[in-house]
Short mmCIF file of N, CA and C in Angstrom, two decimals:
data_model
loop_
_atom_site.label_atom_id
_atom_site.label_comp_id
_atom_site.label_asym_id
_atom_site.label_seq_id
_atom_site.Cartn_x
_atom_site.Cartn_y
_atom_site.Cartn_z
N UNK E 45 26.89 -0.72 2.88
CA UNK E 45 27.45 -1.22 4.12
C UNK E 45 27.13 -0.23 5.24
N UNK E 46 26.79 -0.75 6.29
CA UNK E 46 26.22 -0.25 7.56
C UNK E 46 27.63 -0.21 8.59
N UNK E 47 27.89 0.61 9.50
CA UNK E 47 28.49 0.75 10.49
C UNK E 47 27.85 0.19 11.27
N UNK E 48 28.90 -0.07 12.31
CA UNK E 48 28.36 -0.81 13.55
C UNK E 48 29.65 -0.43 14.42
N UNK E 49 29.23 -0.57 16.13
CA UNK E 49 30.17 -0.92 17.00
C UNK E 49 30.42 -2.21 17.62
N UNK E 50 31.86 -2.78 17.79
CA UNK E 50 31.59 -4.47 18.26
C UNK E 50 31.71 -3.55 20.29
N UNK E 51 31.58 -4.62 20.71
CA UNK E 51 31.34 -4.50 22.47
C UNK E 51 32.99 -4.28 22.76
N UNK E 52 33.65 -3.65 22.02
CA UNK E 52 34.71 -2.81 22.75
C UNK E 52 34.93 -1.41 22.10
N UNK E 53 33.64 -0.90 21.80
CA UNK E 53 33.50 0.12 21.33
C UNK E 53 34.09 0.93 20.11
N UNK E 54 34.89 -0.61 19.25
CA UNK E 54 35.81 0.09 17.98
C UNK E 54 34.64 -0.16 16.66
N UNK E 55 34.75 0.70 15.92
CA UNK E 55 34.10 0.52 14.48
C UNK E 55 34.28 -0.61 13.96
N UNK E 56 33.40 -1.29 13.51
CA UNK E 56 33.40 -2.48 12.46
C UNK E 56 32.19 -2.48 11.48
N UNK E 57 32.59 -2.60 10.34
CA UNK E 57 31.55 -2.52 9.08
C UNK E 57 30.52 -3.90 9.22
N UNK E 58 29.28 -3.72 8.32
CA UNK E 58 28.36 -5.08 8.69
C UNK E 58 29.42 -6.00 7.53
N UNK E 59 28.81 -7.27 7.58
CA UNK E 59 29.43 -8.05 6.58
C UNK E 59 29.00 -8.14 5.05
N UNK E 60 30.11 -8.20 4.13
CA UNK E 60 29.85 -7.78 2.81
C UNK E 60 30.08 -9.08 2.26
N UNK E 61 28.92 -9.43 1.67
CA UNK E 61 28.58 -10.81 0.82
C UNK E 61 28.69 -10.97 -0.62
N UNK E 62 29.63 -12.34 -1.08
CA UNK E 62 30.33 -12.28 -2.76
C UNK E 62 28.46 -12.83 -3.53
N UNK E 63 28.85 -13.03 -4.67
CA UNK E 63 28.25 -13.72 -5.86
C UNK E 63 27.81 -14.81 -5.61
N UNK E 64 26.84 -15.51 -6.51
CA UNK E 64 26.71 -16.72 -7.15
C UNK E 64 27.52 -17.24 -7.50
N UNK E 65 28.19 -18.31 -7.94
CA UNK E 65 29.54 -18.40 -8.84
C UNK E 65 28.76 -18.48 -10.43
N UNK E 66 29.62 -18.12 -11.10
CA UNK E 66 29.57 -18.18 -12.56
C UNK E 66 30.04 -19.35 -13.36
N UNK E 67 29.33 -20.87 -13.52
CA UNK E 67 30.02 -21.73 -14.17
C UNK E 67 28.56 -22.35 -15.15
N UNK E 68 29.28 -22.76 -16.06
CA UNK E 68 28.46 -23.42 -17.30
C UNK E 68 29.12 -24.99 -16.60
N UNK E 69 27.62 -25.63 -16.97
CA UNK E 69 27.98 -27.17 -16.61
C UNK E 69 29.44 -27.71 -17.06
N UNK E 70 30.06 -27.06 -18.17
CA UNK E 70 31.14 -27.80 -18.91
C UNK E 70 32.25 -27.27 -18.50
N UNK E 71 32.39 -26.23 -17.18
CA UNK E 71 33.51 -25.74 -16.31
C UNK E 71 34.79 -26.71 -16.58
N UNK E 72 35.81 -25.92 -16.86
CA UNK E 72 36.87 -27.00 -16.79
C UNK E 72 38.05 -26.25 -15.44
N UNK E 73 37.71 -24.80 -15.38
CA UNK E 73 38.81 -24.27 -14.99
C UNK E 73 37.63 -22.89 -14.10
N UNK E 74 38.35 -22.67 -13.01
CA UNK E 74 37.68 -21.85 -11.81
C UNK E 74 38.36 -20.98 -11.44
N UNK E 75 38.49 -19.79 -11.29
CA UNK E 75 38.75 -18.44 -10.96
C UNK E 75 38.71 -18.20 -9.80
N UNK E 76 39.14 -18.06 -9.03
CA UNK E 76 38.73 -17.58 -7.55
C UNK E 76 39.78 -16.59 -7.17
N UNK E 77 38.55 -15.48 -6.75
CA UNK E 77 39.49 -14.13 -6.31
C UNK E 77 38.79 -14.32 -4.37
N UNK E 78 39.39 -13.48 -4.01
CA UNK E 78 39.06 -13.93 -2.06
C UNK E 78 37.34 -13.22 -1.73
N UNK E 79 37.15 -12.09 -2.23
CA UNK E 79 36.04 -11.27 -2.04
C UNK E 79 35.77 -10.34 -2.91
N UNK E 80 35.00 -10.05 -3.53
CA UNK E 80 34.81 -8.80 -4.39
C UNK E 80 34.79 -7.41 -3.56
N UNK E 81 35.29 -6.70 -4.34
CA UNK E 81 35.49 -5.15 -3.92
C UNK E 81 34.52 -4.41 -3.85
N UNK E 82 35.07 -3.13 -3.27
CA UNK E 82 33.45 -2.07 -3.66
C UNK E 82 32.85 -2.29 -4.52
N UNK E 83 33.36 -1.37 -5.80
CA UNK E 83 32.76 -1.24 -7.13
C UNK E 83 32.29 -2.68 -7.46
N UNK E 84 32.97 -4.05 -7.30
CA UNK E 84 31.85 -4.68 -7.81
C UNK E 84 30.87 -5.19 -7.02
N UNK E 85 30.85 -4.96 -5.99
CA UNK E 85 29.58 -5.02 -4.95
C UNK E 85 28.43 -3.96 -5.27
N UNK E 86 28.88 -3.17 -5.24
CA UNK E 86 27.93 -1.64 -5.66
C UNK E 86 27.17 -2.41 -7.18
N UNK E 87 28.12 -3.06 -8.66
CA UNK E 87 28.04 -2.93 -9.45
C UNK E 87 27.40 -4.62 -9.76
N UNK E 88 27.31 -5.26 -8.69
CA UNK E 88 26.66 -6.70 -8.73
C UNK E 88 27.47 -7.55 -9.80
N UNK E 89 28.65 -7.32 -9.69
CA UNK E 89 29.43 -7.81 -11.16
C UNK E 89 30.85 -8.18 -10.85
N UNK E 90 31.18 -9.02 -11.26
CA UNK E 90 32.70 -9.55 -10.98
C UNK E 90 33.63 -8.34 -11.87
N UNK E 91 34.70 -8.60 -10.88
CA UNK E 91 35.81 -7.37 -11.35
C UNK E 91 35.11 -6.11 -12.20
N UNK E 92 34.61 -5.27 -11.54
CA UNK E 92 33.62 -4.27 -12.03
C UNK E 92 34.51 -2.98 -12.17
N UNK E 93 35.88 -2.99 -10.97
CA UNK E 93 36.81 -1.70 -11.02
C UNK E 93 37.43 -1.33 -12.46
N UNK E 94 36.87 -0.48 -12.92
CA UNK E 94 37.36 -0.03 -14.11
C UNK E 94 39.02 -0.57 -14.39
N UNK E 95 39.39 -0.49 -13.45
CA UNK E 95 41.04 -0.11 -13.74
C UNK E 95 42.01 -1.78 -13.40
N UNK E 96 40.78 -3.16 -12.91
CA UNK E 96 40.91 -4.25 -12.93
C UNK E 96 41.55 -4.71 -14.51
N UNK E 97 42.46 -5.67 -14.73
CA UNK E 97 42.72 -5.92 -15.46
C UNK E 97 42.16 -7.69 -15.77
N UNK E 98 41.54 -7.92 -15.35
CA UNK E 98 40.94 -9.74 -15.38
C UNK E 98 40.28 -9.68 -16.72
N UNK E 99 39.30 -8.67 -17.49
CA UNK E 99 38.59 -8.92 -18.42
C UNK E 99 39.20 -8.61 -19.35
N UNK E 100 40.62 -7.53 -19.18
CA UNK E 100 41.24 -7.50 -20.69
C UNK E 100 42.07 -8.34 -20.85
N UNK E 101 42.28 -9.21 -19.81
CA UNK E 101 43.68 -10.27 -19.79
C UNK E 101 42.46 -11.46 -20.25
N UNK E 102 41.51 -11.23 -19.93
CA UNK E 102 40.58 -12.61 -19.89
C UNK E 102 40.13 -12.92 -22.18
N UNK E 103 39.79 -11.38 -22.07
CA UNK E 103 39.70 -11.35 -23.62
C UNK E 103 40.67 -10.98 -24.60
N UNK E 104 41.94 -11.00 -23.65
CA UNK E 104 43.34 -11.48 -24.95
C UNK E 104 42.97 -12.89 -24.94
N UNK E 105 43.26 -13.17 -23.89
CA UNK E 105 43.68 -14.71 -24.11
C UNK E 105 42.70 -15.37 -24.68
N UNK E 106 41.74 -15.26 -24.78
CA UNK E 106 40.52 -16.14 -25.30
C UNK E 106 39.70 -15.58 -26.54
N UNK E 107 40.33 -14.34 -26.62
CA UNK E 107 40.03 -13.64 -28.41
C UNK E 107 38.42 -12.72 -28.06
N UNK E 108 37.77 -12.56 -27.36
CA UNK E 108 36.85 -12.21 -27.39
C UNK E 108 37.14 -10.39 -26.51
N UNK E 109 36.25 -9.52 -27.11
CA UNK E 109 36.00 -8.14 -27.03
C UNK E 109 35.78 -7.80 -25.29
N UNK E 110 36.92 -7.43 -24.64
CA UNK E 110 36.82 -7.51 -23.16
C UNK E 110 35.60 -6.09 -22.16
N UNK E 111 35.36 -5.60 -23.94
CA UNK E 111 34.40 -4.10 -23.76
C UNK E 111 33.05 -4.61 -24.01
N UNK E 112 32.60 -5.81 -24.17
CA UNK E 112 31.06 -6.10 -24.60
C UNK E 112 30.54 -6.28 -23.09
N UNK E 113 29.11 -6.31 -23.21
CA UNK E 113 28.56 -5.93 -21.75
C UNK E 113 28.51 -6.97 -21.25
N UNK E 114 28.45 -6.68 -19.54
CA UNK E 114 28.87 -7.47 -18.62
C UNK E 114 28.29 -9.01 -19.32
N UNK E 115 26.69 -8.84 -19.32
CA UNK E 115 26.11 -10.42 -19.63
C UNK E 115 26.91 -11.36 -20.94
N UNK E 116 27.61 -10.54 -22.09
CA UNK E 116 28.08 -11.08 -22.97
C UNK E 116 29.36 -11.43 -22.54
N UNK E 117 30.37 -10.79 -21.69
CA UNK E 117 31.57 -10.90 -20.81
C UNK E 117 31.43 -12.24 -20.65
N UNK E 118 30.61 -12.43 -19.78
CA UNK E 118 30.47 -13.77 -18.81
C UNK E 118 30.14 -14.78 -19.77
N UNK E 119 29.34 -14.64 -20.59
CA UNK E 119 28.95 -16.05 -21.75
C UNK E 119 30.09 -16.09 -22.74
N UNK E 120 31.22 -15.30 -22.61
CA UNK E 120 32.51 -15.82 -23.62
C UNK E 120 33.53 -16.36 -22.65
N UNK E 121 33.10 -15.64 -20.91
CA UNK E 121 33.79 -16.50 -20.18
C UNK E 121 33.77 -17.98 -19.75
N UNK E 122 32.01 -18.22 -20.00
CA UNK E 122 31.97 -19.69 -20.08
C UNK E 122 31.92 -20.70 -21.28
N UNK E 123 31.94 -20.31 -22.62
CA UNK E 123 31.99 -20.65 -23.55
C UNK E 123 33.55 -21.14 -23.51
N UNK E 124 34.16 -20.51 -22.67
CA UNK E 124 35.98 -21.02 -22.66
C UNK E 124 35.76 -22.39 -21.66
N UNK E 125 34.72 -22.79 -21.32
CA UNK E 125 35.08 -23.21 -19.76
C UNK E 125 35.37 -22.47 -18.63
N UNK E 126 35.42 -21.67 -18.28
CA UNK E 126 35.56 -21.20 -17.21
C UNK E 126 34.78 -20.29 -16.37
N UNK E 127 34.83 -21.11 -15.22
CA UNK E 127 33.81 -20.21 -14.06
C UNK E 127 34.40 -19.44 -13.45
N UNK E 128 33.91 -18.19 -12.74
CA UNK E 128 34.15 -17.65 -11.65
C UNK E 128 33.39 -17.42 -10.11
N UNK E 129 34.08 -17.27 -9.22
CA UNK E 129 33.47 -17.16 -7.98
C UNK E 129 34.63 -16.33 -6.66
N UNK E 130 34.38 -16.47 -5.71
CA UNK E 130 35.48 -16.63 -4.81
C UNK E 130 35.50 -17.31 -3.64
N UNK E 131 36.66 -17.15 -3.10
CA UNK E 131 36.77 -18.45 -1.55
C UNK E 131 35.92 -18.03 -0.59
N UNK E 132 35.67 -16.46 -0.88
CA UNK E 132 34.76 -16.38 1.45
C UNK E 132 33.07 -16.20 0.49
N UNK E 133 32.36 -16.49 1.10
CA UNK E 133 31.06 -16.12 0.78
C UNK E 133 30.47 -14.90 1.67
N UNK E 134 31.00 -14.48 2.72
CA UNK E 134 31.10 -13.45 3.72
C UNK E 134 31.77 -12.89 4.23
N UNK E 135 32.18 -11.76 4.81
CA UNK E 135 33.23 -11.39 5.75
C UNK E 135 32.85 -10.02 6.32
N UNK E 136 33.72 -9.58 6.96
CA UNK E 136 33.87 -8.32 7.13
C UNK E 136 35.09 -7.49 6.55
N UNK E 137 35.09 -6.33 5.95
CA UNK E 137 36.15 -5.58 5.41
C UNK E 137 35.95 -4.38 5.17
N UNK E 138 36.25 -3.19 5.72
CA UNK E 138 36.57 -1.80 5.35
C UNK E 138 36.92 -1.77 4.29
N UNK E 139 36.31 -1.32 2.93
CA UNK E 139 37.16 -0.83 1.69
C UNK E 139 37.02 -2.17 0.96
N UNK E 140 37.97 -1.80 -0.08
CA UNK E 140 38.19 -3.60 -0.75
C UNK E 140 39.44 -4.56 -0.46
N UNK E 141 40.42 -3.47 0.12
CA UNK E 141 41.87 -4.24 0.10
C UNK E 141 41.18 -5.77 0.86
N UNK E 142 42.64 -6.65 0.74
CA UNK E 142 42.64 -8.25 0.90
C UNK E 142 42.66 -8.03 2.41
N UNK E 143 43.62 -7.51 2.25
CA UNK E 143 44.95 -7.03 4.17
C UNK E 143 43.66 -6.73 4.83
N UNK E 144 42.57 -5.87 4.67
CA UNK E 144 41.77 -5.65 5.96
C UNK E 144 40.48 -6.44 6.19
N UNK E 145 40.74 -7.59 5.10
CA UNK E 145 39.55 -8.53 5.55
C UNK E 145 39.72 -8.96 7.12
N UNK E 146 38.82 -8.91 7.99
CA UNK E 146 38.52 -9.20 8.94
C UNK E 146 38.63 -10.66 9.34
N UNK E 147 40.08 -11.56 9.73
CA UNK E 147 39.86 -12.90 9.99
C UNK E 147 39.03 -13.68 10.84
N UNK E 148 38.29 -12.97 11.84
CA UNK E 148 37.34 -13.86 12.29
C UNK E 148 36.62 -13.55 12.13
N UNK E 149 35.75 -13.30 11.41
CA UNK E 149 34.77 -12.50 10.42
C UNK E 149 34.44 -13.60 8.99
N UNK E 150 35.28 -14.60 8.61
CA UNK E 150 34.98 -15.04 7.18
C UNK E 150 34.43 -16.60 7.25
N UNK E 151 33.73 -16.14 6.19
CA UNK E 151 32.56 -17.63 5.92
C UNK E 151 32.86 -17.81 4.12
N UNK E 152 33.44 -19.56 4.28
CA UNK E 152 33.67 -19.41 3.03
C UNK E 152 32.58 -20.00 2.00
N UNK E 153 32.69 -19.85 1.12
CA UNK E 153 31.87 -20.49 -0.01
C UNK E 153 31.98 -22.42 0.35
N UNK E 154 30.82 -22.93 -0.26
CA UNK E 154 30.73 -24.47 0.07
C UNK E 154 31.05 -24.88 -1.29
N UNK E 155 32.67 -25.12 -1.45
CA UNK E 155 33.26 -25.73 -2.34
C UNK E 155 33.11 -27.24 -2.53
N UNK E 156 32.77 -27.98 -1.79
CA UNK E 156 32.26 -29.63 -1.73
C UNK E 156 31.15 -29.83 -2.96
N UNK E 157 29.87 -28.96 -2.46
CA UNK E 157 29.09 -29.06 -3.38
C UNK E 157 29.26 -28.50 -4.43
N UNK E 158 29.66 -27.35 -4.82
CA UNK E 158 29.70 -26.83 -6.35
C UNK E 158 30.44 -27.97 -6.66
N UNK E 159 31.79 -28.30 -6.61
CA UNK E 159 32.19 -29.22 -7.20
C UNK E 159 32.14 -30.97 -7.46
N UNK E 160 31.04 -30.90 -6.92
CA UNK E 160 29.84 -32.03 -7.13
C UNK E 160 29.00 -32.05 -7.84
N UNK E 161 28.47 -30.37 -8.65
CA UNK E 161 27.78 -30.13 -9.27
C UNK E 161 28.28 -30.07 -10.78
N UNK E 162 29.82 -29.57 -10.45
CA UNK E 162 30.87 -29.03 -11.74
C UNK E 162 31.90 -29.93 -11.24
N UNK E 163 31.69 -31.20 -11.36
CA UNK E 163 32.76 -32.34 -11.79
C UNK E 163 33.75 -32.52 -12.87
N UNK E 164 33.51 -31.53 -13.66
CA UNK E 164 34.43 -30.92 -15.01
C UNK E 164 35.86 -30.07 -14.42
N UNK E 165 35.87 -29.72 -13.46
CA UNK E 165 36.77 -28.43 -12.85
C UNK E 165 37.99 -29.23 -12.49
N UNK E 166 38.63 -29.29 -13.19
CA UNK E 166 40.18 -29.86 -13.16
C UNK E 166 41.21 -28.76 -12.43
N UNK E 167 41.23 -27.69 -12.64
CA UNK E 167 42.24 -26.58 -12.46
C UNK E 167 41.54 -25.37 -11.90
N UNK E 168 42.08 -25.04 -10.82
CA UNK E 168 41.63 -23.72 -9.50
C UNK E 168 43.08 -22.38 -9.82
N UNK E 169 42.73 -21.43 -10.48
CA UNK E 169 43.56 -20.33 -10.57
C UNK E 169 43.37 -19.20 -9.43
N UNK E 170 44.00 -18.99 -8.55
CA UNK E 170 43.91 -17.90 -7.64
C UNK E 170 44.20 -16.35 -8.12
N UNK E 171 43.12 -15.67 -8.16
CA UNK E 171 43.39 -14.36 -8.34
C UNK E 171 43.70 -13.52 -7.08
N UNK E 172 45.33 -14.01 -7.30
CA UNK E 172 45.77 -13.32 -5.94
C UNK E 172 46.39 -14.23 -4.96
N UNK E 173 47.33 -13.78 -4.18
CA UNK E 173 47.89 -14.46 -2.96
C UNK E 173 47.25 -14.91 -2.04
N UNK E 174 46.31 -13.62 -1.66
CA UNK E 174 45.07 -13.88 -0.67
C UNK E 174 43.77 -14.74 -0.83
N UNK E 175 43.74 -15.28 -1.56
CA UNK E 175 42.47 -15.89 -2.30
C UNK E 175 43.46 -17.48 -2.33
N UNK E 176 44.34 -17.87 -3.00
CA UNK E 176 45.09 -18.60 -2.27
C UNK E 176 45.37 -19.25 -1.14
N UNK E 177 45.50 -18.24 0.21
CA UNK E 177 46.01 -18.57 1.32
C UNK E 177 44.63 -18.72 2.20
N UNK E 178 43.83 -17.69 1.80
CA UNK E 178 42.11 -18.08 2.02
C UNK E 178 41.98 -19.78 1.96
N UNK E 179 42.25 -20.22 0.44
CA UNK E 179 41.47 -21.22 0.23
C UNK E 179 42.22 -22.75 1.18
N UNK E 180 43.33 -22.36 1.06
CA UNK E 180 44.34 -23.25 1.40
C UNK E 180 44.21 -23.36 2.91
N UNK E 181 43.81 -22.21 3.76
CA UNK E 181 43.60 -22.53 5.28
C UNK E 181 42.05 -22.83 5.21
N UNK E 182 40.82 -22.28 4.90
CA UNK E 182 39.92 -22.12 5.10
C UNK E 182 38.97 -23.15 4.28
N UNK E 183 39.15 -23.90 3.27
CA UNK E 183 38.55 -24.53 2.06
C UNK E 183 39.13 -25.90 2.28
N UNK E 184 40.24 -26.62 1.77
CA UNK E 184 41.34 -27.12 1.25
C UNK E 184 41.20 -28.27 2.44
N UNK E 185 41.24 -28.13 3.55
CA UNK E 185 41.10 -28.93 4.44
C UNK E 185 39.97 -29.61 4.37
N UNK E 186 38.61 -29.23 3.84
CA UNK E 186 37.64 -29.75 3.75
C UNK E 186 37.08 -31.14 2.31
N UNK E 187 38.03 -30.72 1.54
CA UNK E 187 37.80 -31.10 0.26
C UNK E 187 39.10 -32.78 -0.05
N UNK E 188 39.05 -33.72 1.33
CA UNK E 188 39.75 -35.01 1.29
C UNK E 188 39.20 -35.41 0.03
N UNK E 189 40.09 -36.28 -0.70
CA UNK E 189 39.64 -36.74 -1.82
C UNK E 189 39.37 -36.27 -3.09
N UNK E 190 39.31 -35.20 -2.83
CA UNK E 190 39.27 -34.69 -4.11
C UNK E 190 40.50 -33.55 -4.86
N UNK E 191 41.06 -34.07 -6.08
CA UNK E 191 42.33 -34.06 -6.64
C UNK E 191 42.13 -32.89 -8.07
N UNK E 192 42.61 -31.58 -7.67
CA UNK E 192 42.72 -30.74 -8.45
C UNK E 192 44.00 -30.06 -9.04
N UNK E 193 44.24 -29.16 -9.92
CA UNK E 193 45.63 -28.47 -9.72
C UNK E 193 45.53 -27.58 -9.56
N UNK E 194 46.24 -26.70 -9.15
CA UNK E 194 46.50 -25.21 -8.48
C UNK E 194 47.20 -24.19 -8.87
N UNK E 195 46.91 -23.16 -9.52
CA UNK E 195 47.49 -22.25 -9.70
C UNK E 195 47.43 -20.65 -9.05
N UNK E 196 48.33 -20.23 -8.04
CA UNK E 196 48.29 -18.95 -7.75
C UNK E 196 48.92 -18.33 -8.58
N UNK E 197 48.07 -16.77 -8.93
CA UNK E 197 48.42 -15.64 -10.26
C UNK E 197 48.49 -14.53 -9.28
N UNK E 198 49.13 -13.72 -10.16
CA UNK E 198 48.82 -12.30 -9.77
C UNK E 198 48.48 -11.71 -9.55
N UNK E 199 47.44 -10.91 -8.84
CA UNK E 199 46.03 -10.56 -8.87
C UNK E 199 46.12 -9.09 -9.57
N UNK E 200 44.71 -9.40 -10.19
CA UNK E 200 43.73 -8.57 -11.40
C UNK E 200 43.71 -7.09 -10.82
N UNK E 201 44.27 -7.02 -9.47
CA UNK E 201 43.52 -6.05 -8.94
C UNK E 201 44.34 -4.58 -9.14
N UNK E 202 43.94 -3.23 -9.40
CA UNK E 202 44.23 -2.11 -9.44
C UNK E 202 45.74 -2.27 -8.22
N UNK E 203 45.08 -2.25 -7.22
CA UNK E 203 45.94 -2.55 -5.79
C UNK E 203 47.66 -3.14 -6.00
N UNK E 204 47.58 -4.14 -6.95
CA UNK E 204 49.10 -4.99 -7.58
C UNK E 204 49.46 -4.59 -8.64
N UNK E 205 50.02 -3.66 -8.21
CA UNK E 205 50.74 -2.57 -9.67
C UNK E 205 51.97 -3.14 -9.54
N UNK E 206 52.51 -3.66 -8.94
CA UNK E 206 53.90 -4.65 -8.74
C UNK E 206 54.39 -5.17 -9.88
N UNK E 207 52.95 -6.22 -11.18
CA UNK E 207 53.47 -6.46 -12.00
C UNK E 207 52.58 -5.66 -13.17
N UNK E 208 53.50 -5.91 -14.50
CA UNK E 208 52.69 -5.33 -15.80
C UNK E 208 51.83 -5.90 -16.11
N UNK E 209 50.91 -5.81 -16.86
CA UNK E 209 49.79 -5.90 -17.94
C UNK E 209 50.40 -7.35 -18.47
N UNK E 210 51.37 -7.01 -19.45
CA UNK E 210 52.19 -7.89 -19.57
C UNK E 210 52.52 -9.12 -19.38
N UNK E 211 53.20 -9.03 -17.89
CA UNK E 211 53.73 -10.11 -16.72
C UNK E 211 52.36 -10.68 -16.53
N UNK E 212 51.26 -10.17 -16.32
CA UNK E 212 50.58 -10.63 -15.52
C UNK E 212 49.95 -11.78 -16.48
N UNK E 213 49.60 -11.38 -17.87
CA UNK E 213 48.96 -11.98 -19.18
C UNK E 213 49.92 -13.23 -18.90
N UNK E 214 51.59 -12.81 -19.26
CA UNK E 214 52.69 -14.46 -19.21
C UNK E 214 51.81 -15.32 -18.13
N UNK E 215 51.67 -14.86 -16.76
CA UNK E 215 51.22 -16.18 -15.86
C UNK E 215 50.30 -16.40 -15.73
N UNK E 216 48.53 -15.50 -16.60
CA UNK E 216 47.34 -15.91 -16.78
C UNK E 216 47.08 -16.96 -17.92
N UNK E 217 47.70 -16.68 -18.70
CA UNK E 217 47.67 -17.45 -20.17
C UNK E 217 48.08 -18.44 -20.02
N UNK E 218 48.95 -18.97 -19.45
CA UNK E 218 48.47 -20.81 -19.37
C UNK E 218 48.26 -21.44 -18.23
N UNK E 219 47.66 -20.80 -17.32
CA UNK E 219 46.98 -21.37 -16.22
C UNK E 219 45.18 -21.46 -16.91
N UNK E 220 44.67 -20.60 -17.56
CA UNK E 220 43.80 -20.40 -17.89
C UNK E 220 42.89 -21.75 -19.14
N UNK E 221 44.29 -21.80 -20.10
CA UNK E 221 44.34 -22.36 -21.06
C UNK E 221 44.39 -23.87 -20.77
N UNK E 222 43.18 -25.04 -20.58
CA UNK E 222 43.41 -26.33 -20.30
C UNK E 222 43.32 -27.16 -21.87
#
């Protein structure tokens, strides 16, 4: 990420761009966190922060080894059904926190078409409040007609030490589970 000045002379970072989304045609269930963080920007990899808890909560619940490498990660994540991605496809943000995403700054992902593509996707889990309230102002309005269910979780992130390991598994595990 590049510095920049906007025309009132305050610092603003260039804009930091998410993933591909991650879904096997047979998607039943979608992940969406708001933007990926440093480390997994640096690391080209969903939830890459060591200290993220999404892949060990992801491989309780679904029985598979949450330490096998990234490419095997992701093919036990879709072997469950489930994709991942997130709501902005762009933004601006200092750091990784949610709080300093830049609101007029965000471009979201084109949820119409993926889910034209992945007509299987019954159930949208929010990793996170912000990824949530993202989708719900920014997404949600766009998508008439089309009838999903919703679940906001806890988020995965180092940052929400609020709840346990634990807590967090109780409200991943059957949002996850279709």
């Amino acid at each position: 990420m590049e510095n920049r000045m906007d025309s009132a002379g305050s610092r603003r970072d260039e804009q930091v761009w998410g993933f591909a989304p991650v879904a096997a045609p047979g998607a039943r269930v979608l992940v969406l966190g708001s933007m990926p963080g440093v480390a997994s920007l640096r690391q080209a990899r969903y939830y890459a922060h060591p200290r993220n808890a999404f892949w060990p909560l992801a491989g309780r619940i679904f029985g598979f080894d949450p330490g096998l490498d990234y490419p095997g990660r992701l093919q036990a994540l879709q072997a469950c059904g489930v994709a991942l991605w997130d709501v902005l496809q762009a933004c601006e943000r200092p750091g990784s926190l949610d709080a300093d995403i830049r609101g007029d700054t965000l471009v979201p992902n084109d949820f119409r078409a993926f889910l034209s593509v992945h007509p299987g996707i019954a159930r949208v889990c929010f990793n996170g409040a912000k990824a949530a309230a993202l989708y719900r102002r920014h997404v949600l309005p766009g998508l008439d007609g089309i009838s999903l269910q919703y679940f906001e979780l806890p988020s995965t992130s180092p940052a929400h030490a609020a709840a346990s390991f634990d807590q967090k598994l109780a409200a991943w595990e059957p949002a996850l589970k279709v």
